[in-house]
Amino acid sequence: MPLPTHSPTEHALLVAVERPGQAWAAADSLEELARLVETVEVEVVGSVTQKLSHPLAGTYVGKGKLHEIGERQESLNYDLVVVDDELSPAQQRNLEKALDVKIVDRTALILDVFARRAVTHEGRLQVELAQLEYRLPRLTGLWTHLSRQGVGGVGLRGPGETQLESDRRELGKRIVQIKRELGEVHTHRQLYRDRRKSVPVPVVALVGYTNAGKSTLLNALTGATVMAEDKLFATLDPTTRRTALPSGRDLLVTDTVGFINNLPTLLVAAFRATLEEINEATVLLHVVDVTHPNAAEQMQTVAEVLEELGADDKPVVTALNKIDLLADGADLARVGDPVDIASLLARLGPAAALASNPVPISAQRGFGFEALLARLQVALEEDARFISVRLSVPFARTDLVDLFHRTGRVEQSRFDESGTTIFGQIPAAAVGRFSPYLVVLQNDQSPAQPPLAATTISSPESAA
Ligand SMILES: Nc1nc2c(ncn2[C@@H]2O[C@H](COP(=O)(O)OP(=O)(O)OP(=O)(O)O)[C@@H](O)[C@H]2O)c(=O)[nH]1
Ligand SMILES: [Mg+2]
């Protein structure tokens, strides 16, 4: 007899707190949460939101709302409640107690989606690491749950040790073991990258919100066969393939994991090695689904994650993707016209400012690739061109000093009561980021003469 392939579907009620001034409207965030829930084959039966200045420390939502959620159980018959935030262990425990139903928070849900998607050894280890780190502070809840059901414990404890202590110890041991294994995988990957660097081929990393079309673009540009699907987090593992620039020069393109609003910090930490691919790239190719109703919020999220990764100093080319969906019929060229770039950008509102070097494309239909590659070539050439500059910043802008250290080559630096002065070289493409504190000294790559009197000079290290 064939086994049933589907377990009976679980039903979920979604819960969110709407707070003033949040980047994502609660309704939009809930819509995305619903897609994530469907990804793990759970059916959404309803949603509840509450306007609060901030979620309550005890039970996330207020008493009245809690009551409402409880009452809905009868009509909606949900099996679990999914909360659109990361809950503290206490919030989760209190909610579980008050509602007597399984509570899943946004972080656990995203971890679950990742766990389903992970295929490679490294991907699996990284997800497991994030899951264990998530569980560790929440072990108390697990234990009381188990003790309620009267399972676990017997014969498993060491002498004088509670179940909780031994569970913690086991988790801790597994975390150490995974970190060691990951360390080995990462060393291997670093070796591979170093070997790649010995032949200086420029690397472009595809970045962007999940489902924006990164893998579709990689496949179309390089003939790769990475799985591209209408699914959140279709890609978890990085893939690098070769293509050619209009000049004939080789170019490596790397596809990697997409971003999402409220990307759990634990995941970013666990995937740091994978995300390193982004930091190692010369230029970032930000793929935006410009047809998505939340394209602007998605761009903002991508900008925030890039900042968190310390990759916000890279030159960016923005691919405004999926424009075929805006061109009813075959008239792609018109949507991609220079005049219409303005209307594409207008869809993004203030987030249009984040779209540096915008190029309209359709990854699926192969439209706009020529312009895209030409723009990438310019960005790569600009990045390779360093110019000599003097930067003088007040102390309030030490962020620019950091940026200089990250993007450029510091030759000399000094500081006095008015701030910091740096002499050195930065990529021509980065000049705009330092305005209005920058003076261009020399427009070529030859090293600048030391322009400071020796007595006022300190080494970059001692000035930092
Ligand atoms: N209409 C249209 N659909 C596209 C285009 N590019 C990608 N898609 C679709 O968008 C969905 C997501 O594409 P992917 O390439 O998997 O997106 P991704 O950015 O790699 O997503 P993750 O790996 O989840 O981060 C797929 O269903 C693609 O077919 C496009 O230019 N036009
Ligand atoms: Mg992908």
Coordinates of N, CA, C and O and ligand atoms in Angstrom, one line a residue, residues 35 117 206-219 226-236 255-259 287 289 291 320-326 332 361-367 369, ligand 1:
R35 N 3.6 34.0 3.3 CA 4.4 33.2 2.3 C 5.4 32.3 2.9 O 5.6 31.1 2.5
R117 N 15.6 24.0 3.0 CA 16.3 24.3 1.8 C 17.8 23.8 1.7 O 18.3 23.6 0.6
L206 N 26.1 38.8 -6.7 CA 24.7 39.1 -6.8 C 24.1 39.2 -5.4 O 24.3 38.3 -4.6
V207 N 23.5 40.3 -5.1 CA 22.9 40.5 -3.8 C 21.4 40.9 -4.0 O 21.1 41.4 -5.1
G208 N 20.6 40.7 -3.0 CA 19.2 41.2 -3.2 C 18.3 40.4 -2.3 O 18.6 39.5 -1.6
Y209 N 17.1 40.9 -2.3 CA 16.0 40.3 -1.5 C 15.7 38.9 -2.1 O 15.9 38.6 -3.2
T210 N 15.2 38.1 -1.2 CA 14.9 36.7 -1.6 C 13.8 36.8 -2.7 O 12.9 37.6 -2.6
N211 N 13.9 36.0 -3.8 CA 13.0 35.9 -4.9 C 13.1 37.0 -5.9 O 12.2 37.2 -6.7
A212 N 14.2 37.8 -5.8 CA 14.3 39.0 -6.7 C 14.7 38.5 -8.1 O 14.5 39.3 -9.1
G213 N 15.3 37.4 -8.2 CA 15.7 36.9 -9.5 C 17.2 36.7 -9.7 O 17.7 36.7 -10.8
K214 N 17.9 36.6 -8.6 CA 19.4 36.5 -8.7 C 19.9 35.2 -9.4 O 20.7 35.3 -10.3
S215 N 19.3 34.1 -9.0 CA 19.7 32.8 -9.6 C 19.3 32.8 -11.1 O 20.1 32.3 -11.9
T216 N 18.1 33.3 -11.4 CA 17.7 33.4 -12.8 C 18.7 34.2 -13.6 O 19.1 33.8 -14.7
L217 N 19.2 35.3 -13.0 CA 20.1 36.1 -13.7 C 21.5 35.4 -13.9 O 22.1 35.5 -14.9
L218 N 21.9 34.8 -12.8 CA 23.2 34.0 -12.9 C 23.1 33.0 -14.0 O 24.0 32.9 -14.9
N219 N 22.1 32.3 -14.0 CA 21.9 31.2 -15.1 C 21.9 31.9 -16.5 O 22.6 31.3 -17.4
V226 N 21.7 26.8 -11.7 CA 21.3 27.0 -10.3 C 19.7 26.9 -10.3 O 19.1 27.5 -11.1
M227 N 19.2 26.3 -9.3 CA 17.7 26.2 -9.2 C 17.1 27.6 -8.9 O 17.5 28.3 -8.0
A228 N 16.3 28.0 -9.8 CA 15.6 29.3 -9.7 C 14.1 29.0 -9.6 O 13.5 28.4 -10.5
E229 N 13.5 29.5 -8.5 CA 12.1 29.1 -8.3 C 11.3 30.2 -7.7 O 11.9 31.1 -7.0
D230 N 10.0 30.2 -7.8 CA 9.2 31.2 -7.2 C 9.0 30.7 -5.7 O 7.9 30.4 -5.3
K231 N 10.1 30.7 -5.0 CA 10.0 30.3 -3.6 C 11.0 31.2 -2.8 O 12.0 31.6 -3.3
L232 N 10.6 31.4 -1.5 CA 11.5 32.2 -0.7 C 12.7 31.3 -0.3 O 12.6 30.2 0.0
F233 N 13.9 31.9 -0.4 CA 15.1 31.2 -0.1 C 15.4 29.9 -0.9 O 15.6 28.8 -0.4
A234 N 15.2 30.0 -2.2 CA 15.5 28.9 -3.1 C 17.0 28.6 -3.0 O 17.4 27.4 -3.2
T235 N 17.8 29.6 -2.9 CA 19.3 29.4 -2.9 C 19.8 29.7 -1.5 O 19.5 30.7 -0.8
L236 N 20.6 28.7 -1.0 CA 21.4 28.9 0.2 C 22.9 28.9 0.1 O 23.6 29.5 0.8
D255 N 26.5 33.9 -7.0 CA 25.1 34.0 -6.6 C 25.1 33.4 -5.1 O 25.8 32.5 -4.8
T256 N 24.3 34.0 -4.3 CA 24.3 33.5 -2.9 C 22.9 33.7 -2.3 O 22.0 34.1 -2.9
V257 N 22.8 33.5 -1.0 CA 21.6 33.5 -0.3 C 21.0 34.9 -0.3 O 21.7 35.9 -0.2
G258 N 19.7 34.9 -0.4 CA 19.0 36.2 -0.5 C 18.7 36.8 0.9 O 18.8 36.1 1.9
F259 N 18.3 38.0 1.0 CA 18.0 38.6 2.3 C 16.5 38.7 2.5 O 15.7 38.6 1.6
V287 N 20.1 43.0 -7.3 CA 19.0 42.6 -8.1 C 17.7 43.0 -7.4 O 17.5 42.5 -6.2
D289 N 13.5 43.2 -7.6 CA 12.2 42.9 -8.3 C 11.4 44.2 -8.2 O 10.7 44.5 -7.3
T291 N 9.0 45.2 -9.7 CA 7.5 45.1 -9.9 C 6.9 44.7 -8.5 O 5.6 44.7 -8.4
L320 N 17.2 46.5 -12.2 CA 15.8 46.7 -11.9 C 15.1 45.5 -12.7 O 14.9 45.6 -13.9
N321 N 14.8 44.4 -12.1 CA 14.5 43.2 -12.7 C 13.0 43.0 -12.9 O 12.2 43.7 -12.3
K322 N 12.6 42.1 -13.7 CA 11.3 41.6 -14.0 C 10.4 42.6 -14.8 O 9.2 42.7 -14.7
I323 N 11.1 43.5 -15.6 CA 10.3 44.6 -16.2 C 9.4 44.0 -17.3 O 8.5 44.7 -17.8
D324 N 9.6 42.7 -17.7 CA 8.7 42.1 -18.6 C 7.3 42.1 -18.1 O 6.3 42.1 -18.8
L325 N 7.2 42.0 -16.7 CA 5.8 42.0 -16.1 C 5.1 43.4 -16.3 O 3.9 43.5 -16.1
L326 N 5.9 44.4 -16.5 CA 5.3 45.8 -16.7 C 5.0 46.0 -18.2 O 4.2 46.9 -18.5
L332 N 9.1 45.2 -24.5 CA 10.1 45.3 -23.4 C 11.0 46.6 -23.6 O 11.3 47.2 -22.6
I361 N 16.2 45.4 -16.5 CA 16.4 44.1 -17.1 C 15.2 43.2 -17.0 O 14.4 43.4 -16.1
S362 N 15.2 42.1 -17.8 CA 14.4 41.0 -17.5 C 15.3 39.8 -17.5 O 15.8 39.4 -18.6
A363 N 15.6 39.3 -16.3 CA 16.5 38.1 -16.2 C 15.9 36.9 -17.0 O 16.6 36.1 -17.6
Q364 N 14.6 36.8 -16.9 CA 13.9 35.7 -17.5 C 13.9 35.8 -19.0 O 14.0 34.8 -19.7
R365 N 13.7 37.0 -19.6 CA 13.6 37.1 -21.0 C 14.9 37.5 -21.7 O 15.0 37.7 -22.9
G366 N 15.9 37.7 -20.8 CA 17.2 38.0 -21.4 C 17.3 39.4 -21.9 O 18.1 39.7 -22.8
F367 N 16.5 40.3 -21.4 CA 16.5 41.7 -21.8 C 17.4 42.6 -21.0 O 17.4 42.5 -19.7
F369 N 20.7 42.8 -20.9 CA 22.0 42.3 -20.4 C 23.2 43.1 -21.0 O 24.2 43.2 -20.3
Ligands
LIG1 N1 8.5 37.6 -14.9 C1 9.8 37.5 -14.5 N2 10.1 36.6 -13.5 C2 11.3 36.4 -13.1 C3 12.4 37.2 -13.6 N3 13.5 36.9 -13.0 C4 13.2 35.9 -12.1 N4 11.9 35.6 -12.2 C5 11.1 34.7 -11.3 O1 11.2 35.0 -10.0 C6 11.3 33.9 -9.2 C7 12.5 33.9 -8.3 O2 13.7 33.8 -9.1 P1 15.0 33.3 -8.5 O3 16.0 33.5 -9.5 O4 14.9 32.0 -7.9 O5 15.2 34.4 -7.3 P2 16.4 34.5 -6.3 O6 16.7 36.0 -6.1 O7 17.6 33.6 -6.7 O8 15.7 34.0 -5.0 P3 16.4 33.3 -3.6 O9 17.4 32.3 -4.1 O10 15.2 32.8 -2.9 O11 17.0 34.4 -2.9 C8 11.3 32.7 -10.1 O12 10.0 32.2 -10.2 C9 11.7 33.3 -11.4 O13 11.3 32.6 -12.6 C10 12.1 38.1 -14.7 O14 12.9 38.8 -15.2 N5 10.7 38.2 -15.0

